[in-house]
């Protein structure tokens, strides 16, 4: 069984016991004063009975407070609604007990007044019985007043103890709520800690990717530079070939066909013609040509 359900059942049992005892004390208060003064003093005094009844009402209030705290913590909604309905019933019963206690005190005062009137009539009457009754009253008057004062002080001390117990219970509940808040904060901190760890891992991965990207860019730039240098070197070779062929052509025009033919052959062996080189159309080298270069 759940601990909350056990506490609720325990509270119900304590309520039943305290309610029955408080009802009994109120009944004794209501019947107080019906017997003679001597028989009444042998029983509990009226202040003591009132103190017991007040203690019972305070205990009932404490049990109501406990049930009010435990009701929202029950596992099912039906149990919660049942506990709330029971709490409402307890409050009405407690209010009824307070009204009964007030009426019982009024009835006790009326009984005491009637009993005192009867005692007065007996004391004012003559005879040996009246004399013995007066002596007993004088002897027990001081003892009764002392006992009543002690009982009243004890009742006040007990009531203070009950209040301290209630205050301690409230403090304990506050500590439990604070503990729950601290546990919740700890769980949230653990969640943020895992999030920070994942963020740190992502940052490390991004840094590695950044290094790789830089390496790729550097290698690409080197390859691009090599390609540019290669193209430039090839272009320089082609230009050199063009100059050689141009020189050969000029030499042929100047009347040195053998030298021009040799230069042309050497130029052909060195590399292919570029598109800008004048193609050989089968014209004799002695034919005059216009240098368009």
PDB file of C-alpha atoms in Angstrom:
ATOM      1  CA  UNK A   1       0.000   0.000   0.000  1.00  0.00           C
ATOM      2  CA  UNK A   2       1.173   3.515  -0.751  1.00  0.00           C
ATOM      3  CA  UNK A   3       2.587   5.522   2.173  1.00  0.00           C
ATOM      4  CA  UNK A   4       0.152   8.379   1.562  1.00  0.00           C
ATOM      5  CA  UNK A   5      -2.817   5.972   1.690  1.00  0.00           C
ATOM      6  CA  UNK A   6      -1.473   4.509   4.951  1.00  0.00           C
ATOM      7  CA  UNK A   7      -1.165   7.980   6.461  1.00  0.00           C
ATOM      8  CA  UNK A   8      -4.730   8.792   5.407  1.00  0.00           C
ATOM      9  CA  UNK A   9      -6.056   5.599   7.030  1.00  0.00           C
ATOM     10  CA  UNK A  10      -4.095   6.345  10.197  1.00  0.00           C
ATOM     11  CA  UNK A  11      -5.531   9.866  10.263  1.00  0.00           C
ATOM     12  CA  UNK A  12      -9.056   8.462   9.924  1.00  0.00           C
ATOM     13  CA  UNK A  13      -8.549   6.126  12.902  1.00  0.00           C
ATOM     14  CA  UNK A  14      -7.162   8.925  15.048  1.00  0.00           C
ATOM     15  CA  UNK A  15     -10.110  11.111  14.051  1.00  0.00           C
ATOM     16  CA  UNK A  16     -12.638   8.464  15.119  1.00  0.00           C
ATOM     17  CA  UNK A  17     -10.946   8.022  18.503  1.00  0.00           C
ATOM     18  CA  UNK A  18     -10.581  11.744  19.163  1.00  0.00           C
ATOM     19  CA  UNK A  19     -14.146  12.434  18.018  1.00  0.00           C
ATOM     20  CA  UNK A  20     -15.637   9.809  20.352  1.00  0.00           C
ATOM     21  CA  UNK A  21     -13.561  11.042  23.319  1.00  0.00           C
ATOM     22  CA  UNK A  22     -14.505  14.651  22.671  1.00  0.00           C
ATOM     23  CA  UNK A  23     -18.180  13.692  22.485  1.00  0.00           C
ATOM     24  CA  UNK A  24     -17.820  11.889  25.835  1.00  0.00           C
ATOM     25  CA  UNK A  25     -16.229  14.938  27.454  1.00  0.00           C
ATOM     26  CA  UNK A  26     -19.005  17.188  26.136  1.00  0.00           C
ATOM     27  CA  UNK A  27     -21.598  14.781  27.503  1.00  0.00           C
ATOM     28  CA  UNK A  28     -19.906  14.854  30.922  1.00  0.00           C
ATOM     29  CA  UNK A  29     -19.928  18.660  30.824  1.00  0.00           C
ATOM     30  CA  UNK A  30     -23.617  18.636  29.986  1.00  0.00           C
ATOM     31  CA  UNK A  31     -24.362  16.321  32.923  1.00  0.00           C
ATOM     32  CA  UNK A  32     -22.074  18.220  35.280  1.00  0.00           C
ATOM     33  CA  UNK A  33     -23.830  19.585  38.358  1.00  0.00           C
ATOM     34  CA  UNK A  34     -26.797  17.212  38.386  1.00  0.00           C
ATOM     35  CA  UNK A  35     -25.532  15.451  41.538  1.00  0.00           C
ATOM     36  CA  UNK A  36     -24.787  17.051  44.895  1.00  0.00           C
ATOM     37  CA  UNK A  37     -21.771  19.334  45.325  1.00  0.00           C
ATOM     38  CA  UNK A  38     -19.790  16.700  47.241  1.00  0.00           C
ATOM     39  CA  UNK A  39     -20.302  14.048  44.579  1.00  0.00           C
ATOM     40  CA  UNK A  40     -19.474  16.582  41.861  1.00  0.00           C
ATOM     41  CA  UNK A  41     -16.108  17.448  43.442  1.00  0.00           C
ATOM     42  CA  UNK A  42     -15.140  13.766  43.508  1.00  0.00           C
ATOM     43  CA  UNK A  43     -15.413  13.775  39.677  1.00  0.00           C
ATOM     44  CA  UNK A  44     -13.470  15.869  37.182  1.00  0.00           C
ATOM     45  CA  UNK A  45     -14.038  19.569  37.616  1.00  0.00           C
ATOM     46  CA  UNK A  46     -15.764  21.645  34.968  1.00  0.00           C
ATOM     47  CA  UNK A  47     -12.569  23.514  33.907  1.00  0.00           C
ATOM     48  CA  UNK A  48     -10.768  20.203  33.531  1.00  0.00           C
ATOM     49  CA  UNK A  49     -13.569  18.783  31.406  1.00  0.00           C
ATOM     50  CA  UNK A  50     -13.543  21.937  29.296  1.00  0.00           C
ATOM     51  CA  UNK A  51      -9.775  21.633  28.913  1.00  0.00           C
ATOM     52  CA  UNK A  52     -10.088  18.022  27.767  1.00  0.00           C
ATOM     53  CA  UNK A  53     -12.790  19.000  25.299  1.00  0.00           C
ATOM     54  CA  UNK A  54     -10.681  21.884  23.960  1.00  0.00           C
ATOM     55  CA  UNK A  55      -7.713  19.554  23.570  1.00  0.00           C
ATOM     56  CA  UNK A  56      -9.897  17.144  21.641  1.00  0.00           C
ATOM     57  CA  UNK A  57     -11.071  19.925  19.336  1.00  0.00           C
ATOM     58  CA  UNK A  58      -7.472  21.044  18.773  1.00  0.00           C
ATOM     59  CA  UNK A  59      -6.485  17.482  17.901  1.00  0.00           C
ATOM     60  CA  UNK A  60      -9.396  17.265  15.470  1.00  0.00           C
ATOM     61  CA  UNK A  61      -8.255  20.490  13.808  1.00  0.00           C
ATOM     62  CA  UNK A  62      -4.744  19.074  13.505  1.00  0.00           C
ATOM     63  CA  UNK A  63      -6.108  15.902  11.891  1.00  0.00           C
ATOM     64  CA  UNK A  64      -8.143  18.026   9.466  1.00  0.00           C
ATOM     65  CA  UNK A  65      -4.966  19.886   8.519  1.00  0.00           C
ATOM     66  CA  UNK A  66      -3.107  16.598   7.940  1.00  0.00           C
ATOM     67  CA  UNK A  67      -5.892  15.243   5.729  1.00  0.00           C
ATOM     68  CA  UNK A  68      -5.967  18.500   3.780  1.00  0.00           C
ATOM     69  CA  UNK A  69      -2.239  18.091   3.069  1.00  0.00           C
ATOM     70  CA  UNK A  70      -2.445  14.394   2.207  1.00  0.00           C
ATOM     71  CA  UNK A  71      -5.548  14.531  -0.031  1.00  0.00           C
ATOM     72  CA  UNK A  72      -3.857  16.018  -3.158  1.00  0.00           C
ATOM     73  CA  UNK A  73      -1.066  13.410  -2.898  1.00  0.00           C
ATOM     74  CA  UNK A  74      -3.356  10.374  -3.239  1.00  0.00           C
ATOM     75  CA  UNK A  75      -2.654   8.215  -6.323  1.00  0.00           C
ATOM     76  CA  UNK A  76      -6.128   8.299  -7.964  1.00  0.00           C
ATOM     77  CA  UNK A  77      -8.671  11.047  -8.590  1.00  0.00           C
ATOM     78  CA  UNK A  78     -11.465   9.046  -6.929  1.00  0.00           C
ATOM     79  CA  UNK A  79      -9.479   8.808  -3.703  1.00  0.00           C
ATOM     80  CA  UNK A  80      -8.707  12.520  -3.862  1.00  0.00           C
ATOM     81  CA  UNK A  81     -12.388  13.408  -4.268  1.00  0.00           C
ATOM     82  CA  UNK A  82     -13.370  10.996  -1.478  1.00  0.00           C
ATOM     83  CA  UNK A  83     -10.769  12.535   0.855  1.00  0.00           C
ATOM     84  CA  UNK A  84     -12.020  16.037   0.076  1.00  0.00           C
ATOM     85  CA  UNK A  85     -15.612  14.997   0.772  1.00  0.00           C
ATOM     86  CA  UNK A  86     -14.518  13.390   4.060  1.00  0.00           C
ATOM     87  CA  UNK A  87     -12.651  16.557   4.987  1.00  0.00           C
ATOM     88  CA  UNK A  88     -15.798  18.584   4.410  1.00  0.00           C
ATOM     89  CA  UNK A  89     -17.732  16.193   6.652  1.00  0.00           C
ATOM     90  CA  UNK A  90     -15.082  16.488   9.359  1.00  0.00           C
ATOM     91  CA  UNK A  91     -15.293  20.253   9.314  1.00  0.00           C
ATOM     92  CA  UNK A  92     -19.048  20.177   9.766  1.00  0.00           C
ATOM     93  CA  UNK A  93     -18.709  17.656  12.619  1.00  0.00           C
ATOM     94  CA  UNK A  94     -16.058  19.798  14.305  1.00  0.00           C
ATOM     95  CA  UNK A  95     -18.316  22.849  14.051  1.00  0.00           C
ATOM     96  CA  UNK A  96     -21.174  20.808  15.507  1.00  0.00           C
ATOM     97  CA  UNK A  97     -18.964  19.738  18.428  1.00  0.00           C
ATOM     98  CA  UNK A  98     -18.106  23.363  19.188  1.00  0.00           C
ATOM     99  CA  UNK A  99     -21.795  24.253  19.277  1.00  0.00           C
ATOM    100  CA  UNK A 100     -22.508  21.246  21.505  1.00  0.00           C
ATOM    101  CA  UNK A 101     -19.692  22.266  23.840  1.00  0.00           C
ATOM    102  CA  UNK A 102     -21.138  25.737  24.182  1.00  0.00           C
ATOM    103  CA  UNK A 103     -24.610  24.388  24.897  1.00  0.00           C
ATOM    104  CA  UNK A 104     -23.162  21.830  27.352  1.00  0.00           C
ATOM    105  CA  UNK A 105     -21.426  24.596  29.316  1.00  0.00           C
ATOM    106  CA  UNK A 106     -24.670  26.533  29.509  1.00  0.00           C
ATOM    107  CA  UNK A 107     -26.461  23.402  30.702  1.00  0.00           C
ATOM    108  CA  UNK A 108     -23.724  22.716  33.270  1.00  0.00           C
ATOM    109  CA  UNK A 109     -24.008  26.223  34.670  1.00  0.00           C
ATOM    110  CA  UNK A 110     -27.755  25.829  34.945  1.00  0.00           C
ATOM    111  CA  UNK A 111     -27.308  22.447  36.701  1.00  0.00           C
ATOM    112  CA  UNK A 112     -24.777  23.944  39.093  1.00  0.00           C
ATOM    113  CA  UNK A 113     -27.119  26.800  39.893  1.00  0.00           C
ATOM    114  CA  UNK A 114     -29.941  24.403  40.652  1.00  0.00           C
ATOM    115  CA  UNK A 115     -27.704  22.121  42.714  1.00  0.00           C
ATOM    116  CA  UNK A 116     -26.286  25.068  44.654  1.00  0.00           C
ATOM    117  CA  UNK A 117     -29.796  26.221  45.414  1.00  0.00           C
ATOM    118  CA  UNK A 118     -30.659  22.776  46.779  1.00  0.00           C
ATOM    119  CA  UNK A 119     -27.471  22.716  48.825  1.00  0.00           C
ATOM    120  CA  UNK A 120     -28.235  26.146  50.191  1.00  0.00           C
ATOM    121  CA  UNK A 121     -31.659  25.004  51.253  1.00  0.00           C
ATOM    122  CA  UNK A 122     -30.134  21.997  53.015  1.00  0.00           C
ATOM    123  CA  UNK A 123     -27.463  24.121  54.724  1.00  0.00           C
ATOM    124  CA  UNK A 124     -29.953  26.653  55.973  1.00  0.00           C
ATOM    125  CA  UNK A 125     -32.055  23.877  57.386  1.00  0.00           C
ATOM    126  CA  UNK A 126     -31.456  22.596  60.913  1.00  0.00           C
ATOM    127  CA  UNK A 127     -30.143  19.261  62.110  1.00  0.00           C
ATOM    128  CA  UNK A 128     -26.908  17.311  62.347  1.00  0.00           C
ATOM    129  CA  UNK A 129     -26.785  16.592  58.597  1.00  0.00           C
ATOM    130  CA  UNK A 130     -26.549  20.305  57.827  1.00  0.00           C
ATOM    131  CA  UNK A 131     -23.661  20.767  60.311  1.00  0.00           C
ATOM    132  CA  UNK A 132     -21.625  17.862  58.833  1.00  0.00           C
ATOM    133  CA  UNK A 133     -22.185  19.180  55.305  1.00  0.00           C
ATOM    134  CA  UNK A 134     -20.929  22.662  56.267  1.00  0.00           C
ATOM    135  CA  UNK A 135     -17.736  21.231  57.787  1.00  0.00           C
ATOM    136  CA  UNK A 136     -17.025  19.081  54.727  1.00  0.00           C
ATOM    137  CA  UNK A 137     -17.486  22.049  52.434  1.00  0.00           C
ATOM    138  CA  UNK A 138     -15.095  24.235  54.467  1.00  0.00           C
ATOM    139  CA  UNK A 139     -12.415  21.488  54.582  1.00  0.00           C
ATOM    140  CA  UNK A 140     -12.508  20.613  50.889  1.00  0.00           C
ATOM    141  CA  UNK A 141     -12.874  24.144  49.544  1.00  0.00           C
ATOM    142  CA  UNK A 142      -9.150  24.939  49.696  1.00  0.00           C
ATOM    143  CA  UNK A 143      -8.139  21.566  48.247  1.00  0.00           C
ATOM    144  CA  UNK A 144     -10.573  21.953  45.409  1.00  0.00           C
ATOM    145  CA  UNK A 145      -9.387  25.431  44.484  1.00  0.00           C
ATOM    146  CA  UNK A 146      -5.726  24.299  44.545  1.00  0.00           C
ATOM    147  CA  UNK A 147      -6.499  21.266  42.410  1.00  0.00           C
ATOM    148  CA  UNK A 148      -8.424  23.398  39.949  1.00  0.00           C
ATOM    149  CA  UNK A 149      -5.546  25.873  39.614  1.00  0.00           C
ATOM    150  CA  UNK A 150      -3.046  23.046  39.037  1.00  0.00           C
ATOM    151  CA  UNK A 151      -5.355  21.434  36.498  1.00  0.00           C
ATOM    152  CA  UNK A 152      -5.771  24.723  34.667  1.00  0.00           C
ATOM    153  CA  UNK A 153      -2.011  25.256  34.471  1.00  0.00           C
ATOM    154  CA  UNK A 154      -1.522  21.712  33.193  1.00  0.00           C
ATOM    155  CA  UNK A 155      -4.215  22.250  30.591  1.00  0.00           C
ATOM    156  CA  UNK A 156      -2.510  25.415  29.375  1.00  0.00           C
ATOM    157  CA  UNK A 157       0.841  23.596  29.213  1.00  0.00           C
ATOM    158  CA  UNK A 158      -0.696  20.789  27.201  1.00  0.00           C
ATOM    159  CA  UNK A 159      -2.324  23.231  24.834  1.00  0.00           C
ATOM    160  CA  UNK A 160       1.034  24.942  24.299  1.00  0.00           C
ATOM    161  CA  UNK A 161       2.607  21.565  23.600  1.00  0.00           C
ATOM    162  CA  UNK A 162      -0.079  20.815  21.010  1.00  0.00           C
ATOM    163  CA  UNK A 163       0.597  24.145  19.327  1.00  0.00           C
ATOM    164  CA  UNK A 164       4.323  23.407  19.275  1.00  0.00           C
ATOM    165  CA  UNK A 165       3.646  20.012  17.706  1.00  0.00           C
ATOM    166  CA  UNK A 166       1.542  21.650  14.992  1.00  0.00           C
ATOM    167  CA  UNK A 167       4.264  24.224  14.377  1.00  0.00           C
ATOM    168  CA  UNK A 168       6.868  21.457  14.133  1.00  0.00           C
ATOM    169  CA  UNK A 169       4.642  19.613  11.653  1.00  0.00           C
ATOM    170  CA  UNK A 170       4.355  22.712   9.489  1.00  0.00           C
ATOM    171  CA  UNK A 171       8.125  23.196   9.622  1.00  0.00           C
ATOM    172  CA  UNK A 172       8.657  19.564   8.610  1.00  0.00           C
ATOM    173  CA  UNK A 173       6.304  19.956   5.649  1.00  0.00           C
ATOM    174  CA  UNK A 174       8.196  23.097   4.609  1.00  0.00           C
ATOM    175  CA  UNK A 175      11.472  21.175   4.765  1.00  0.00           C
ATOM    176  CA  UNK A 176       9.996  18.419   2.616  1.00  0.00           C
ATOM    177  CA  UNK A 177       8.834  20.949   0.017  1.00  0.00           C
ATOM    178  CA  UNK A 178      12.289  22.560   0.020  1.00  0.00           C
ATOM    179  CA  UNK A 179      13.873  19.134  -0.459  1.00  0.00           C
ATOM    180  CA  UNK A 180      11.602  18.503  -3.447  1.00  0.00           C
ATOM    181  CA  UNK A 181      12.577  21.854  -4.967  1.00  0.00           C
ATOM    182  CA  UNK A 182      16.276  21.083  -4.470  1.00  0.00           C
ATOM    183  CA  UNK A 183      15.898  17.660  -6.112  1.00  0.00           C
ATOM    184  CA  UNK A 184      14.132  19.268  -9.067  1.00  0.00           C
ATOM    185  CA  UNK A 185      16.919  21.853  -9.379  1.00  0.00           C
ATOM    186  CA  UNK A 186      19.503  19.064  -9.255  1.00  0.00           C
ATOM    187  CA  UNK A 187      17.767  17.154 -12.072  1.00  0.00           C
ATOM    188  CA  UNK A 188      17.610  20.335 -14.181  1.00  0.00           C
ATOM    189  CA  UNK A 189      21.301  20.942 -13.526  1.00  0.00           C
ATOM    190  CA  UNK A 190      22.112  17.423 -14.714  1.00  0.00           C
ATOM    191  CA  UNK A 191      20.104  18.049 -17.890  1.00  0.00           C
ATOM    192  CA  UNK A 192      21.983  21.304 -18.550  1.00  0.00           C
ATOM    193  CA  UNK A 193      25.250  19.525 -17.840  1.00  0.00           C
ATOM    194  CA  UNK A 194      24.547  16.888 -20.515  1.00  0.00           C
ATOM    195  CA  UNK A 195      23.518  19.657 -22.925  1.00  0.00           C
ATOM    196  CA  UNK A 196      26.802  21.486 -22.297  1.00  0.00           C
ATOM    197  CA  UNK A 197      28.715  18.258 -22.892  1.00  0.00           C
ATOM    198  CA  UNK A 198      26.990  17.738 -26.237  1.00  0.00           C
ATOM    199  CA  UNK A 199      27.676  21.365 -27.168  1.00  0.00           C
ATOM    200  CA  UNK A 200      31.356  20.920 -26.337  1.00  0.00           C
ATOM    201  CA  UNK A 201      31.515  17.836 -28.559  1.00  0.00           C
ATOM    202  CA  UNK A 202      29.858  19.740 -31.412  1.00  0.00           C
ATOM    203  CA  UNK A 203      32.366  22.593 -31.049  1.00  0.00           C
ATOM    204  CA  UNK A 204      35.268  20.111 -31.193  1.00  0.00           C
ATOM    205  CA  UNK A 205      33.789  18.560 -34.345  1.00  0.00           C
ATOM    206  CA  UNK A 206      33.393  22.008 -35.927  1.00  0.00           C
ATOM    207  CA  UNK A 207      37.004  22.850 -35.109  1.00  0.00           C
ATOM    208  CA  UNK A 208      38.206  19.626 -36.756  1.00  0.00           C
ATOM    209  CA  UNK A 209      36.101  20.399 -39.838  1.00  0.00           C
ATOM    210  CA  UNK A 210      37.573  23.915 -39.907  1.00  0.00           C
ATOM    211  CA  UNK A 211      41.122  22.515 -39.901  1.00  0.00           C
ATOM    212  CA  UNK A 212      40.236  20.027 -42.660  1.00  0.00           C
ATOM    213  CA  UNK A 213      38.641  22.790 -44.749  1.00  0.00           C
ATOM    214  CA  UNK A 214      41.776  24.924 -44.413  1.00  0.00           C
ATOM    215  CA  UNK A 215      43.971  22.022 -45.484  1.00  0.00           C
ATOM    216  CA  UNK A 216      41.703  21.378 -48.492  1.00  0.00           C
ATOM    217  CA  UNK A 217      41.833  25.072 -49.457  1.00  0.00           C
ATOM    218  CA  UNK A 218      45.628  25.176 -49.178  1.00  0.00           C
ATOM    219  CA  UNK A 219      46.056  21.985 -51.237  1.00  0.00           C
ATOM    220  CA  UNK A 220      43.598  23.305 -53.836  1.00  0.00           C
ATOM    221  CA  UNK A 221      45.448  26.600 -54.035  1.00  0.00           C
ATOM    222  CA  UNK A 222      48.766  24.784 -54.511  1.00  0.00           C
ATOM    223  CA  UNK A 223      47.283  22.587 -57.247  1.00  0.00           C
ATOM    224  CA  UNK A 224      45.766  25.651 -58.907  1.00  0.00           C
ATOM    225  CA  UNK A 225      49.129  27.451 -58.775  1.00  0.00           C
ATOM    226  CA  UNK A 226      50.860  24.436 -60.266  1.00  0.00           C
ATOM    227  CA  UNK A 227      48.333  24.333 -63.095  1.00  0.00           C
ATOM    228  CA  UNK A 228      48.788  28.053 -63.726  1.00  0.00           C
ATOM    229  CA  UNK A 229      52.556  27.665 -63.805  1.00  0.00           C
ATOM    230  CA  UNK A 230      52.268  24.730 -66.149  1.00  0.00           C
ATOM    231  CA  UNK A 231      49.994  26.651 -68.521  1.00  0.00           C
ATOM    232  CA  UNK A 232      52.272  29.712 -68.411  1.00  0.00           C
ATOM    233  CA  UNK A 233      55.342  27.593 -69.109  1.00  0.00           C
ATOM    234  CA  UNK A 234      53.625  25.965 -72.080  1.00  0.00           C
ATOM    235  CA  UNK A 235      52.559  29.339 -73.385  1.00  0.00           C
ATOM    236  CA  UNK A 236      56.124  30.639 -73.094  1.00  0.00           C
ATOM    237  CA  UNK A 237      57.348  27.632 -75.130  1.00  0.00           C
ATOM    238  CA  UNK A 238      54.799  28.282 -77.870  1.00  0.00           C
ATOM    239  CA  UNK A 239      55.773  31.949 -78.088  1.00  0.00           C
ATOM    240  CA  UNK A 240      59.406  30.954 -78.420  1.00  0.00           C
ATOM    241  CA  UNK A 241      58.427  28.622 -81.240  1.00  0.00           C
ATOM    242  CA  UNK A 242      56.551  31.424 -82.945  1.00  0.00           C
ATOM    243  CA  UNK A 243      59.569  33.683 -82.775  1.00  0.00           C
ATOM    244  CA  UNK A 244      61.763  30.967 -84.252  1.00  0.00           C
ATOM    245  CA  UNK A 245      59.406  30.353 -87.162  1.00  0.00           C
ATOM    246  CA  UNK A 246      59.049  34.071 -87.763  1.00  0.00           C
ATOM    247  CA  UNK A 247      62.792  34.430 -87.841  1.00  0.00           C
ATOM    248  CA  UNK A 248      63.022  31.555 -90.322  1.00  0.00           C
ATOM    249  CA  UNK A 249      60.435  33.098 -92.544  1.00  0.00           C
ATOM    250  CA  UNK A 250      62.293  36.401 -92.512  1.00  0.00           C
ATOM    251  CA  UNK A 251      65.518  34.623 -93.289  1.00  0.00           C
ATOM    252  CA  UNK A 252      63.879  32.895 -96.246  1.00  0.00           C
ATOM    253  CA  UNK A 253      62.690  36.191 -97.548  1.00  0.00           C
ATOM    254  CA  UNK A 254      66.187  37.562 -97.240  1.00  0.00           C
ATOM    255  CA  UNK A 255      67.549  34.852 -99.621  1.00  0.00           C
ATOM    256  CA  UNK A 256      68.758  32.114 -97.306  1.00  0.00           C
ATOM    257  CA  UNK A 257      66.383  29.269 -98.060  1.00  0.00           C
ATOM    258  CA  UNK A 258      68.555  26.573 -96.576  1.00  0.00           C
ATOM    259  CA  UNK A 259      68.846  28.370 -93.233  1.00  0.00           C
ATOM    260  CA  UNK A 260      65.130  29.027 -93.222  1.00  0.00           C
ATOM    261  CA  UNK A 261      64.334  25.420 -93.993  1.00  0.00           C
ATOM    262  CA  UNK A 262      66.626  24.291 -91.194  1.00  0.00           C
ATOM    263  CA  UNK A 263      65.027  26.692 -88.783  1.00  0.00           C
ATOM    264  CA  UNK A 264      61.580  25.571 -89.804  1.00  0.00           C
ATOM    265  CA  UNK A 265      62.512  21.928 -89.355  1.00  0.00           C
ATOM    266  CA  UNK A 266      64.003  22.637 -85.923  1.00  0.00           C
ATOM    267  CA  UNK A 267      60.892  24.568 -84.963  1.00  0.00           C
ATOM    268  CA  UNK A 268      58.637  21.733 -86.035  1.00  0.00           C
ATOM    269  CA  UNK A 269      60.674  19.257 -84.077  1.00  0.00           C
ATOM    270  CA  UNK A 270      60.535  21.418 -80.941  1.00  0.00           C
ATOM    271  CA  UNK A 271      56.722  21.481 -80.688  1.00  0.00           C
ATOM    272  CA  UNK A 272      53.428  21.854 -82.454  1.00  0.00           C
ATOM    273  CA  UNK A 273      52.301  25.098 -84.068  1.00  0.00           C
ATOM    274  CA  UNK A 274      49.993  27.418 -82.319  1.00  0.00           C
ATOM    275  CA  UNK A 275      46.930  28.822 -83.973  1.00  0.00           C
ATOM    276  CA  UNK A 276      48.641  32.162 -84.388  1.00  0.00           C
ATOM    277  CA  UNK A 277      51.491  30.705 -86.528  1.00  0.00           C
ATOM    278  CA  UNK A 278      51.048  31.182 -90.254  1.00  0.00           C
ATOM    279  CA  UNK A 279      50.404  27.729 -91.758  1.00  0.00           C
ATOM    280  CA  UNK A 280      52.529  26.349 -94.549  1.00  0.00           C
ATOM    281  CA  UNK A 281      50.522  26.692 -97.772  1.00  0.00           C
ATOM    282  CA  UNK A 282      53.155  25.122 -99.990  1.00  0.00           C
ATOM    283  CA  UNK A 283      54.425  28.507-101.205  1.00  0.00           C
ATOM    284  CA  UNK A 284      58.077  28.726-102.197  1.00  0.00           C
ATOM    285  CA  UNK A 285      60.286  30.392 -99.666  1.00  0.00           C
ATOM    286  CA  UNK A 286      61.642  32.777-102.285  1.00  0.00           C
ATOM    287  CA  UNK A 287      58.178  34.259-102.776  1.00  0.00           C
ATOM    288  CA  UNK A 288      57.896  37.547-100.984  1.00  0.00           C
ATOM    289  CA  UNK A 289      55.569  37.491 -97.975  1.00  0.00           C
ATOM    290  CA  UNK A 290      54.249  40.274 -95.855  1.00  0.00           C
ATOM    291  CA  UNK A 291      55.010  39.937 -92.192  1.00  0.00           C
ATOM    292  CA  UNK A 292      51.708  40.375 -90.428  1.00  0.00           C
ATOM    293  CA  UNK A 293      53.108  39.560 -87.047  1.00  0.00           C
TER     294      UNK A 293
END
